[in-house]
Amino acid sequence: MFLVLDKHIIYEYFKLLAPRKKVAKELDLQVSIESTDSRIVLPRCYLEKCEEYFKGIGTAYFEFYKSFIDGLNQTSKLELIDVPNSLTELQKLETCFIKNYKPYTFIFFKDENLQSKYLNQSMIYDRIAEPNKNWLILRFATGQVVIQNKKKLNSRIKTESFIDSVFCLQINPKRVDIIDSYFNVFSSNIIFNCIKGKFGCVKCFSSANPNHGGSKPVKIKNVKDFFGKNKTSIKFSNNSSITHERIIRIDSLFIECTHDFAEINPSNLNWSLLIKHCKEKEKDHLSKIANYSPA
């Protein structure tokens, strides 16, 4: 995970270092910045701006800032990007974000005073409300499992909005993998509808058992008609230990469903979505899909 931080977010983080009871978003901010899996990305010329900012707040915070940067350097968690010093503060952060972009890079802002054009990958701390996009990005950046269910996603609009936000965590993702025994592709399938049209390549992996959603020719026709003939492929396996999974993968992001994808809708009560960023799981996934074969 790569986090571009504005100076106000760094200040919010410093305020969390004092021992006290913290609310959920404060804990998530602290965990996301301190995680060993996170890299802090800053414009090189922004460091001086931050120094001036923290000097203005007080000596203690200026010392916090110096220790923070030193600590990031010592643990190799800091990436400095060269951007023109003539840019505005927002432009510096945006250029830093896009110049060395890698999947699952985010910009953290304190408030809406800095309106980024990369809204889908921007977390606005003052606008966090579960399960909105800001909440999702911050929770995702902790590296912990993001869980959502009918309790919060209690309408089709809310469910679609949340799932769309998940698929927009990365800029222009090229490929999505879907493991599903049945592939119930129809217009009321919220998750599949959110996938449709967003990816240049849709790779499907399904059960070869004709009792699980139909024969191979039927499944091939259905998924290609739904996701697009030229962008979609499907492979099959008879190994029920891998085909029973309901997983969507976008690089190292995984979405797992407790129920069939078609059952993720407000009329059903017991489903949950589990979303996690995990490089190790990506290796396991690639090993599993190697066991599927074309029809």
PDB file of C-alpha atoms in Angstrom:
ATOM      1  CA  MET A   1       0.000   0.000   0.000  1.00  0.00           C
ATOM      2  CA  PHE A   2       1.250   3.506  -0.858  1.00  0.00           C
ATOM      3  CA  LEU A   3      -0.062   6.559   1.002  1.00  0.00           C
ATOM      4  CA  VAL A   4       0.384  10.168  -0.107  1.00  0.00           C
ATOM      5  CA  LEU A   5      -0.269  12.304   2.991  1.00  0.00           C
ATOM      6  CA  ASP A   6      -1.131  15.979   3.177  1.00  0.00           C
ATOM      7  CA  LYS A   7       0.366  17.908   6.101  1.00  0.00           C
ATOM      8  CA  HIS A   8      -2.971  18.170   7.913  1.00  0.00           C
ATOM      9  CA  ILE A   9      -3.305  14.388   7.975  1.00  0.00           C
ATOM     10  CA  ILE A  10       0.209  14.096   9.401  1.00  0.00           C
ATOM     11  CA  TYR A  11      -0.889  16.553  12.114  1.00  0.00           C
ATOM     12  CA  GLU A  12      -3.975  14.414  12.856  1.00  0.00           C
ATOM     13  CA  TYR A  13      -1.692  11.407  13.163  1.00  0.00           C
ATOM     14  CA  PHE A  14       0.609  13.206  15.615  1.00  0.00           C
ATOM     15  CA  LYS A  15      -2.386  14.044  17.818  1.00  0.00           C
ATOM     16  CA  LEU A  16      -3.138  10.323  18.058  1.00  0.00           C
ATOM     17  CA  LEU A  17       0.236   9.553  19.628  1.00  0.00           C
ATOM     18  CA  ALA A  18      -0.932  10.773  23.042  1.00  0.00           C
ATOM     19  CA  PRO A  19      -2.406   7.888  25.082  1.00  0.00           C
ATOM     20  CA  ARG A  20      -6.194   8.179  25.117  1.00  0.00           C
ATOM     21  CA  LYS A  21      -9.279   6.330  23.989  1.00  0.00           C
ATOM     22  CA  LYS A  22      -9.654   6.596  20.212  1.00  0.00           C
ATOM     23  CA  VAL A  23     -12.642   6.241  17.920  1.00  0.00           C
ATOM     24  CA  ALA A  24     -12.605   3.781  15.012  1.00  0.00           C
ATOM     25  CA  LYS A  25     -11.397   6.167  12.304  1.00  0.00           C
ATOM     26  CA  GLU A  26      -8.554   7.400  14.537  1.00  0.00           C
ATOM     27  CA  LEU A  27      -7.398   3.839  15.143  1.00  0.00           C
ATOM     28  CA  ASP A  28      -7.598   3.112  11.417  1.00  0.00           C
ATOM     29  CA  LEU A  29      -5.544   6.204  10.549  1.00  0.00           C
ATOM     30  CA  GLN A  30      -2.849   5.272  13.058  1.00  0.00           C
ATOM     31  CA  VAL A  31      -2.735   1.643  11.900  1.00  0.00           C
ATOM     32  CA  SER A  32      -2.619   2.536   8.192  1.00  0.00           C
ATOM     33  CA  ILE A  33       0.329   4.923   8.637  1.00  0.00           C
ATOM     34  CA  GLU A  34       2.256   2.668  11.020  1.00  0.00           C
ATOM     35  CA  SER A  35       1.658  -0.601   9.135  1.00  0.00           C
ATOM     36  CA  THR A  36       4.826  -2.338   7.969  1.00  0.00           C
ATOM     37  CA  ASP A  37       3.039  -2.924   4.643  1.00  0.00           C
ATOM     38  CA  SER A  38       2.522   0.809   4.036  1.00  0.00           C
ATOM     39  CA  ARG A  39       4.888   3.140   2.243  1.00  0.00           C
ATOM     40  CA  ILE A  40       4.571   6.879   2.782  1.00  0.00           C
ATOM     41  CA  VAL A  41       4.982   8.808  -0.465  1.00  0.00           C
ATOM     42  CA  LEU A  42       5.720  12.555  -0.388  1.00  0.00           C
ATOM     43  CA  PRO A  43       6.907  15.200  -2.850  1.00  0.00           C
ATOM     44  CA  ARG A  44      10.532  15.981  -2.005  1.00  0.00           C
ATOM     45  CA  CYS A  45       9.880  19.727  -2.159  1.00  0.00           C
ATOM     46  CA  TYR A  46       6.897  19.306   0.184  1.00  0.00           C
ATOM     47  CA  LEU A  47       9.137  18.468   3.143  1.00  0.00           C
ATOM     48  CA  GLU A  48      10.143  22.100   3.589  1.00  0.00           C
ATOM     49  CA  LYS A  49       6.491  23.175   3.446  1.00  0.00           C
ATOM     50  CA  CYS A  50       5.706  20.664   6.188  1.00  0.00           C
ATOM     51  CA  GLU A  51       8.604  21.911   8.316  1.00  0.00           C
ATOM     52  CA  GLU A  52       7.240  25.466   8.160  1.00  0.00           C
ATOM     53  CA  TYR A  53       3.737  24.221   8.969  1.00  0.00           C
ATOM     54  CA  PHE A  54       4.780  22.302  12.093  1.00  0.00           C
ATOM     55  CA  LYS A  55       7.091  25.067  13.278  1.00  0.00           C
ATOM     56  CA  GLY A  56       4.056  27.325  13.180  1.00  0.00           C
ATOM     57  CA  ILE A  57       2.055  24.906  15.334  1.00  0.00           C
ATOM     58  CA  GLY A  58       4.732  24.599  18.000  1.00  0.00           C
ATOM     59  CA  THR A  59       8.153  23.216  18.893  1.00  0.00           C
ATOM     60  CA  ALA A  60       6.799  19.884  20.125  1.00  0.00           C
ATOM     61  CA  TYR A  61       5.053  19.147  16.821  1.00  0.00           C
ATOM     62  CA  PHE A  62       8.082  20.249  14.839  1.00  0.00           C
ATOM     63  CA  GLU A  63      10.137  17.695  16.810  1.00  0.00           C
ATOM     64  CA  PHE A  64       7.434  15.089  16.167  1.00  0.00           C
ATOM     65  CA  TYR A  65       7.710  15.825  12.450  1.00  0.00           C
ATOM     66  CA  LYS A  66      11.501  15.506  12.357  1.00  0.00           C
ATOM     67  CA  SER A  67      11.322  12.200  14.272  1.00  0.00           C
ATOM     68  CA  PHE A  68       8.550  10.987  11.966  1.00  0.00           C
ATOM     69  CA  ILE A  69      10.597  11.611   8.798  1.00  0.00           C
ATOM     70  CA  ASP A  70      13.749  10.157  10.384  1.00  0.00           C
ATOM     71  CA  GLY A  71      11.834   7.046  11.425  1.00  0.00           C
ATOM     72  CA  LEU A  72      10.393   6.561   7.938  1.00  0.00           C
ATOM     73  CA  ASN A  73      13.876   6.872   6.438  1.00  0.00           C
ATOM     74  CA  GLN A  74      15.408   4.418   8.903  1.00  0.00           C
ATOM     75  CA  THR A  75      12.726   1.805   8.177  1.00  0.00           C
ATOM     76  CA  SER A  76      12.754   2.409   4.400  1.00  0.00           C
ATOM     77  CA  LYS A  77       9.066   3.377   4.518  1.00  0.00           C
ATOM     78  CA  LEU A  78       9.528   6.774   2.850  1.00  0.00           C
ATOM     79  CA  GLU A  79       9.472   7.387  -0.890  1.00  0.00           C
ATOM     80  CA  LEU A  80      10.323  10.910  -2.044  1.00  0.00           C
ATOM     81  CA  ILE A  81       9.163  11.957  -5.502  1.00  0.00           C
ATOM     82  CA  ASP A  82      10.668  14.884  -7.405  1.00  0.00           C
ATOM     83  CA  VAL A  83       7.975  17.300  -8.554  1.00  0.00           C
ATOM     84  CA  PRO A  84       8.267  20.977  -9.647  1.00  0.00           C
ATOM     85  CA  ASN A  85       8.336  23.333  -6.674  1.00  0.00           C
ATOM     86  CA  SER A  86       6.309  25.863  -8.682  1.00  0.00           C
ATOM     87  CA  LEU A  87       3.163  23.719  -8.382  1.00  0.00           C
ATOM     88  CA  THR A  88       0.412  24.410  -5.867  1.00  0.00           C
ATOM     89  CA  GLU A  89       0.238  22.195  -2.794  1.00  0.00           C
ATOM     90  CA  LEU A  90      -2.585  20.134  -4.305  1.00  0.00           C
ATOM     91  CA  GLN A  91      -0.752  19.780  -7.622  1.00  0.00           C
ATOM     92  CA  LYS A  92       2.374  18.589  -5.813  1.00  0.00           C
ATOM     93  CA  LEU A  93       0.423  15.872  -4.019  1.00  0.00           C
ATOM     94  CA  GLU A  94      -1.417  14.833  -7.180  1.00  0.00           C
ATOM     95  CA  THR A  95       1.799  14.741  -9.232  1.00  0.00           C
ATOM     96  CA  CYS A  96       3.449  12.706  -6.497  1.00  0.00           C
ATOM     97  CA  PHE A  97       0.465  10.330  -6.570  1.00  0.00           C
ATOM     98  CA  ILE A  98       0.397   9.775 -10.328  1.00  0.00           C
ATOM     99  CA  LYS A  99       4.091  10.079 -11.243  1.00  0.00           C
ATOM    100  CA  ASN A 100       5.113   6.835  -9.593  1.00  0.00           C
ATOM    101  CA  TYR A 101       1.646   5.258  -9.434  1.00  0.00           C
ATOM    102  CA  LYS A 102       1.355   1.650  -8.330  1.00  0.00           C
ATOM    103  CA  PRO A 103      -1.862  -0.284  -7.639  1.00  0.00           C
ATOM    104  CA  TYR A 104      -3.348   0.656  -4.284  1.00  0.00           C
ATOM    105  CA  THR A 105      -1.842   4.093  -3.910  1.00  0.00           C
ATOM    106  CA  PHE A 106      -4.092   6.593  -2.120  1.00  0.00           C
ATOM    107  CA  ILE A 107      -4.052  10.287  -1.206  1.00  0.00           C
ATOM    108  CA  PHE A 108      -5.084  11.115   2.350  1.00  0.00           C
ATOM    109  CA  PHE A 109      -6.611  14.559   2.912  1.00  0.00           C
ATOM    110  CA  LYS A 110      -7.889  16.046   6.144  1.00  0.00           C
ATOM    111  CA  ASP A 111     -10.788  17.987   4.617  1.00  0.00           C
ATOM    112  CA  GLU A 112     -12.270  19.104   1.311  1.00  0.00           C
ATOM    113  CA  ASN A 113     -10.206  22.288   1.009  1.00  0.00           C
ATOM    114  CA  LEU A 114      -7.985  20.343  -1.382  1.00  0.00           C
ATOM    115  CA  GLN A 115     -10.266  18.932  -4.068  1.00  0.00           C
ATOM    116  CA  SER A 116      -8.321  16.286  -5.958  1.00  0.00           C
ATOM    117  CA  LYS A 117      -9.190  15.114  -9.442  1.00  0.00           C
ATOM    118  CA  TYR A 118      -8.343  11.599  -8.218  1.00  0.00           C
ATOM    119  CA  LEU A 119     -11.478  11.422  -6.095  1.00  0.00           C
ATOM    120  CA  ASN A 120     -11.897   7.646  -6.304  1.00  0.00           C
ATOM    121  CA  GLN A 121      -8.458   7.134  -4.752  1.00  0.00           C
ATOM    122  CA  SER A 122      -8.681  10.028  -2.252  1.00  0.00           C
ATOM    123  CA  MET A 123      -9.624   9.611   1.402  1.00  0.00           C
ATOM    124  CA  ILE A 124     -11.144  12.714   3.015  1.00  0.00           C
ATOM    125  CA  TYR A 125     -10.769  12.181   6.745  1.00  0.00           C
ATOM    126  CA  ASP A 126     -13.477  14.633   7.820  1.00  0.00           C
ATOM    127  CA  ARG A 127     -15.995  12.941   5.513  1.00  0.00           C
ATOM    128  CA  ILE A 128     -15.665   9.392   6.807  1.00  0.00           C
ATOM    129  CA  ALA A 129     -18.993   7.642   7.367  1.00  0.00           C
ATOM    130  CA  GLU A 130     -19.368   3.882   7.084  1.00  0.00           C
ATOM    131  CA  PRO A 131     -19.730   2.539   4.404  1.00  0.00           C
ATOM    132  CA  ASN A 132     -18.793   5.475   2.131  1.00  0.00           C
ATOM    133  CA  LYS A 133     -15.736   5.656  -0.115  1.00  0.00           C
ATOM    134  CA  ASN A 134     -13.630   7.521   2.457  1.00  0.00           C
ATOM    135  CA  TRP A 135     -14.369   4.917   5.123  1.00  0.00           C
ATOM    136  CA  LEU A 136     -13.581   2.117   2.651  1.00  0.00           C
ATOM    137  CA  ILE A 137     -10.186   3.539   1.611  1.00  0.00           C
ATOM    138  CA  LEU A 138      -9.028   4.164   5.184  1.00  0.00           C
ATOM    139  CA  ARG A 139     -10.220   0.760   6.379  1.00  0.00           C
ATOM    140  CA  PHE A 140      -8.655  -0.949   3.359  1.00  0.00           C
ATOM    141  CA  ALA A 141      -5.348   0.868   3.963  1.00  0.00           C
ATOM    142  CA  THR A 142      -5.051  -0.710   7.414  1.00  0.00           C
ATOM    143  CA  GLY A 143      -4.492  -4.077   5.720  1.00  0.00           C
ATOM    144  CA  GLN A 144      -7.293  -5.571   7.801  1.00  0.00           C
ATOM    145  CA  VAL A 145     -10.381  -7.270   6.402  1.00  0.00           C
ATOM    146  CA  VAL A 146     -13.142  -4.882   5.351  1.00  0.00           C
ATOM    147  CA  ILE A 147     -16.515  -6.454   6.130  1.00  0.00           C
ATOM    148  CA  GLN A 148     -19.890  -5.286   4.863  1.00  0.00           C
ATOM    149  CA  ASN A 149     -23.338  -6.856   4.963  1.00  0.00           C
ATOM    150  CA  LYS A 150     -27.065  -6.159   4.786  1.00  0.00           C
ATOM    151  CA  LYS A 151     -26.936  -4.051   7.973  1.00  0.00           C
ATOM    152  CA  LYS A 152     -25.221  -1.116   6.216  1.00  0.00           C
ATOM    153  CA  LEU A 153     -25.866  -2.001   2.581  1.00  0.00           C
ATOM    154  CA  ASN A 154     -29.635  -2.064   3.034  1.00  0.00           C
ATOM    155  CA  SER A 155     -30.651  -0.783  -0.387  1.00  0.00           C
ATOM    156  CA  ARG A 156     -29.662  -1.548  -3.943  1.00  0.00           C
ATOM    157  CA  ILE A 157     -28.292   1.985  -4.408  1.00  0.00           C
ATOM    158  CA  LYS A 158     -26.060   1.710  -1.315  1.00  0.00           C
ATOM    159  CA  THR A 159     -24.858  -1.751  -2.343  1.00  0.00           C
ATOM    160  CA  GLU A 160     -24.032  -0.648  -5.892  1.00  0.00           C
ATOM    161  CA  SER A 161     -22.271   2.490  -4.645  1.00  0.00           C
ATOM    162  CA  PHE A 162     -20.112   0.526  -2.212  1.00  0.00           C
ATOM    163  CA  ILE A 163     -19.161  -2.172  -4.732  1.00  0.00           C
ATOM    164  CA  ASP A 164     -18.374   0.483  -7.359  1.00  0.00           C
ATOM    165  CA  SER A 165     -16.069   2.172  -4.830  1.00  0.00           C
ATOM    166  CA  VAL A 166     -14.253  -1.125  -4.291  1.00  0.00           C
ATOM    167  CA  PHE A 167     -13.704  -1.562  -8.027  1.00  0.00           C
ATOM    168  CA  CYS A 168     -12.414   2.034  -8.273  1.00  0.00           C
ATOM    169  CA  LEU A 169      -9.750   1.677  -5.575  1.00  0.00           C
ATOM    170  CA  GLN A 170      -7.270   1.208  -8.405  1.00  0.00           C
ATOM    171  CA  ILE A 171      -6.925   3.496 -11.443  1.00  0.00           C
ATOM    172  CA  ASN A 172      -8.049   1.752 -14.639  1.00  0.00           C
ATOM    173  CA  PRO A 173      -7.711  -1.862 -13.471  1.00  0.00           C
ATOM    174  CA  LYS A 174      -7.137  -4.065 -16.507  1.00  0.00           C
ATOM    175  CA  ARG A 175      -8.042  -7.552 -15.347  1.00  0.00           C
ATOM    176  CA  VAL A 176     -10.498  -9.148 -12.958  1.00  0.00           C
ATOM    177  CA  ASP A 177     -10.597 -12.835 -11.998  1.00  0.00           C
ATOM    178  CA  ILE A 178     -13.871 -14.404 -10.864  1.00  0.00           C
ATOM    179  CA  ILE A 179     -14.148 -17.838  -9.245  1.00  0.00           C
ATOM    180  CA  ASP A 180     -17.772 -18.965  -9.106  1.00  0.00           C
ATOM    181  CA  SER A 181     -19.411 -22.369  -9.477  1.00  0.00           C
ATOM    182  CA  TYR A 182     -22.672 -21.112 -10.976  1.00  0.00           C
ATOM    183  CA  PHE A 183     -22.115 -17.784 -12.772  1.00  0.00           C
ATOM    184  CA  ASN A 184     -25.697 -16.580 -12.478  1.00  0.00           C
ATOM    185  CA  VAL A 185     -25.302 -13.690 -14.891  1.00  0.00           C
ATOM    186  CA  PHE A 186     -28.476 -11.648 -15.132  1.00  0.00           C
ATOM    187  CA  SER A 187     -29.474  -8.039 -14.717  1.00  0.00           C
ATOM    188  CA  SER A 188     -30.310  -8.270 -10.998  1.00  0.00           C
ATOM    189  CA  ASN A 189     -26.808  -9.552 -10.107  1.00  0.00           C
ATOM    190  CA  ILE A 190     -25.443  -6.377  -8.496  1.00  0.00           C
ATOM    191  CA  ILE A 191     -21.802  -7.468  -8.281  1.00  0.00           C
ATOM    192  CA  PHE A 192     -21.567  -8.747 -11.844  1.00  0.00           C
ATOM    193  CA  ASN A 193     -23.295  -5.619 -13.142  1.00  0.00           C
ATOM    194  CA  CYS A 194     -20.712  -3.475 -11.355  1.00  0.00           C
ATOM    195  CA  ILE A 195     -17.924  -5.501 -12.996  1.00  0.00           C
ATOM    196  CA  LYS A 196     -19.458  -5.248 -16.463  1.00  0.00           C
ATOM    197  CA  GLY A 197     -17.708  -2.647 -18.602  1.00  0.00           C
ATOM    198  CA  LYS A 198     -15.039  -1.733 -16.043  1.00  0.00           C
ATOM    199  CA  PHE A 199     -12.290  -4.178 -17.032  1.00  0.00           C
ATOM    200  CA  GLY A 200     -10.515  -4.899 -20.288  1.00  0.00           C
ATOM    201  CA  CYS A 201     -10.102  -8.556 -19.369  1.00  0.00           C
ATOM    202  CA  VAL A 202     -12.541 -10.760 -17.412  1.00  0.00           C
ATOM    203  CA  LYS A 203     -11.208 -14.211 -16.527  1.00  0.00           C
ATOM    204  CA  CYS A 204     -13.803 -16.648 -15.194  1.00  0.00           C
ATOM    205  CA  PHE A 205     -13.131 -19.923 -13.376  1.00  0.00           C
ATOM    206  CA  SER A 206     -16.005 -22.299 -12.757  1.00  0.00           C
ATOM    207  CA  SER A 207     -17.147 -25.807 -11.922  1.00  0.00           C
ATOM    208  CA  ALA A 208     -17.279 -28.362 -14.725  1.00  0.00           C
ATOM    209  CA  ASN A 209     -20.252 -30.022 -13.010  1.00  0.00           C
ATOM    210  CA  PRO A 210     -23.335 -29.441 -15.239  1.00  0.00           C
ATOM    211  CA  ASN A 211     -25.514 -29.415 -12.113  1.00  0.00           C
ATOM    212  CA  HIS A 212     -23.736 -26.225 -11.046  1.00  0.00           C
ATOM    213  CA  GLY A 213     -25.250 -23.603 -13.316  1.00  0.00           C
ATOM    214  CA  GLY A 214     -25.439 -25.623 -16.539  1.00  0.00           C
ATOM    215  CA  SER A 215     -23.160 -27.290 -19.072  1.00  0.00           C
ATOM    216  CA  LYS A 216     -19.866 -25.839 -20.235  1.00  0.00           C
ATOM    217  CA  PRO A 217     -21.309 -24.530 -23.560  1.00  0.00           C
ATOM    218  CA  VAL A 218     -24.173 -22.829 -21.688  1.00  0.00           C
ATOM    219  CA  LYS A 219     -21.830 -21.162 -19.214  1.00  0.00           C
ATOM    220  CA  ILE A 220     -19.425 -20.063 -21.953  1.00  0.00           C
ATOM    221  CA  LYS A 221     -22.255 -18.427 -23.910  1.00  0.00           C
ATOM    222  CA  ASN A 222     -23.764 -16.798 -20.821  1.00  0.00           C
ATOM    223  CA  VAL A 223     -20.583 -15.221 -19.461  1.00  0.00           C
ATOM    224  CA  LYS A 224     -19.358 -14.062 -22.873  1.00  0.00           C
ATOM    225  CA  ASP A 225     -22.730 -12.542 -23.733  1.00  0.00           C
ATOM    226  CA  PHE A 226     -22.829 -10.775 -20.368  1.00  0.00           C
ATOM    227  CA  PHE A 227     -19.255  -9.504 -19.881  1.00  0.00           C
ATOM    228  CA  GLY A 228     -18.280  -9.216 -23.570  1.00  0.00           C
ATOM    229  CA  LYS A 229     -17.192 -11.862 -26.066  1.00  0.00           C
ATOM    230  CA  ASN A 230     -13.741 -10.471 -26.851  1.00  0.00           C
ATOM    231  CA  LYS A 231     -12.725  -9.612 -23.296  1.00  0.00           C
ATOM    232  CA  THR A 232     -13.984 -12.730 -21.478  1.00  0.00           C
ATOM    233  CA  SER A 233     -12.509 -16.190 -21.041  1.00  0.00           C
ATOM    234  CA  ILE A 234     -13.692 -19.102 -18.922  1.00  0.00           C
ATOM    235  CA  LYS A 235     -11.925 -22.202 -17.614  1.00  0.00           C
ATOM    236  CA  PHE A 236     -13.273 -25.204 -15.717  1.00  0.00           C
ATOM    237  CA  SER A 237     -12.314 -27.667 -13.004  1.00  0.00           C
ATOM    238  CA  ASN A 238     -13.826 -30.794 -11.448  1.00  0.00           C
ATOM    239  CA  ASN A 239     -11.977 -30.153  -8.183  1.00  0.00           C
ATOM    240  CA  SER A 240     -14.733 -29.108  -5.768  1.00  0.00           C
ATOM    241  CA  SER A 241     -12.161 -28.016  -3.167  1.00  0.00           C
ATOM    242  CA  ILE A 242     -11.343 -24.986  -5.343  1.00  0.00           C
ATOM    243  CA  THR A 243     -14.535 -24.429  -7.384  1.00  0.00           C
ATOM    244  CA  HIS A 244     -16.750 -23.888  -4.328  1.00  0.00           C
ATOM    245  CA  GLU A 245     -15.049 -20.561  -3.588  1.00  0.00           C
ATOM    246  CA  ARG A 246     -16.737 -17.268  -4.456  1.00  0.00           C
ATOM    247  CA  ILE A 247     -13.816 -14.909  -5.053  1.00  0.00           C
ATOM    248  CA  ILE A 248     -13.119 -11.811  -7.113  1.00  0.00           C
ATOM    249  CA  ARG A 249      -9.491 -10.750  -7.518  1.00  0.00           C
ATOM    250  CA  ILE A 250      -8.073  -7.488  -8.850  1.00  0.00           C
ATOM    251  CA  ASP A 251      -4.277  -7.740  -8.512  1.00  0.00           C
ATOM    252  CA  SER A 252      -3.772  -8.168  -4.756  1.00  0.00           C
ATOM    253  CA  LEU A 253      -7.315  -7.132  -3.778  1.00  0.00           C
ATOM    254  CA  PHE A 254      -9.706  -9.949  -2.920  1.00  0.00           C
ATOM    255  CA  ILE A 255     -13.470  -9.916  -2.463  1.00  0.00           C
ATOM    256  CA  GLU A 256     -14.972 -13.026  -0.905  1.00  0.00           C
ATOM    257  CA  CYS A 257     -18.695 -13.663  -0.568  1.00  0.00           C
ATOM    258  CA  THR A 258     -20.400 -15.879   1.978  1.00  0.00           C
ATOM    259  CA  HIS A 259     -23.211 -16.549  -0.512  1.00  0.00           C
ATOM    260  CA  ASP A 260     -23.602 -16.853  -4.263  1.00  0.00           C
ATOM    261  CA  PHE A 261     -22.782 -13.549  -5.963  1.00  0.00           C
ATOM    262  CA  ALA A 262     -26.373 -13.303  -7.211  1.00  0.00           C
ATOM    263  CA  GLU A 263     -27.635 -13.369  -3.605  1.00  0.00           C
ATOM    264  CA  ILE A 264     -25.764 -10.189  -2.622  1.00  0.00           C
ATOM    265  CA  ASN A 265     -28.778  -7.913  -2.558  1.00  0.00           C
ATOM    266  CA  PRO A 266     -30.949  -6.163   0.048  1.00  0.00           C
ATOM    267  CA  SER A 267     -33.740  -8.768  -0.150  1.00  0.00           C
ATOM    268  CA  ASN A 268     -31.429 -11.390   1.404  1.00  0.00           C
ATOM    269  CA  LEU A 269     -30.476 -11.116   5.053  1.00  0.00           C
ATOM    270  CA  ASN A 270     -27.419 -13.205   5.866  1.00  0.00           C
ATOM    271  CA  TRP A 271     -24.718 -12.423   3.302  1.00  0.00           C
ATOM    272  CA  SER A 272     -21.387 -10.730   3.948  1.00  0.00           C
ATOM    273  CA  LEU A 273     -18.646  -9.304   1.735  1.00  0.00           C
ATOM    274  CA  LEU A 274     -15.035  -9.612   2.901  1.00  0.00           C
ATOM    275  CA  ILE A 275     -12.468  -7.385   1.197  1.00  0.00           C
ATOM    276  CA  LYS A 276      -8.729  -7.536   1.792  1.00  0.00           C
ATOM    277  CA  HIS A 277      -5.413  -6.520   0.270  1.00  0.00           C
ATOM    278  CA  CYS A 278      -3.001  -9.454   0.504  1.00  0.00           C
ATOM    279  CA  LYS A 279       0.080 -10.194  -1.592  1.00  0.00           C
ATOM    280  CA  GLU A 280       0.470 -13.678  -0.103  1.00  0.00           C
ATOM    281  CA  LYS A 281      -3.107 -14.563  -1.021  1.00  0.00           C
ATOM    282  CA  GLU A 282      -2.384 -13.447  -4.587  1.00  0.00           C
ATOM    283  CA  LYS A 283       0.310 -16.142  -4.899  1.00  0.00           C
ATOM    284  CA  ASP A 284      -2.092 -18.779  -3.558  1.00  0.00           C
ATOM    285  CA  HIS A 285      -4.790 -17.631  -5.983  1.00  0.00           C
ATOM    286  CA  LEU A 286      -2.504 -17.899  -9.017  1.00  0.00           C
ATOM    287  CA  SER A 287      -1.553 -21.395  -7.920  1.00  0.00           C
ATOM    288  CA  LYS A 288      -5.221 -22.419  -7.685  1.00  0.00           C
ATOM    289  CA  ILE A 289      -6.371 -21.054 -11.034  1.00  0.00           C
ATOM    290  CA  ALA A 290      -3.505 -22.919 -12.727  1.00  0.00           C
ATOM    291  CA  ASN A 291      -5.606 -26.049 -12.048  1.00  0.00           C
ATOM    292  CA  TYR A 292      -8.456 -24.865 -14.296  1.00  0.00           C
ATOM    293  CA  SER A 293      -8.538 -25.831 -17.984  1.00  0.00           C
ATOM    294  CA  PRO A 294     -10.320 -24.490 -21.098  1.00  0.00           C
ATOM    295  CA  ALA A 295     -13.489 -26.312 -22.192  1.00  0.00           C
TER     296      ALA A 295
END
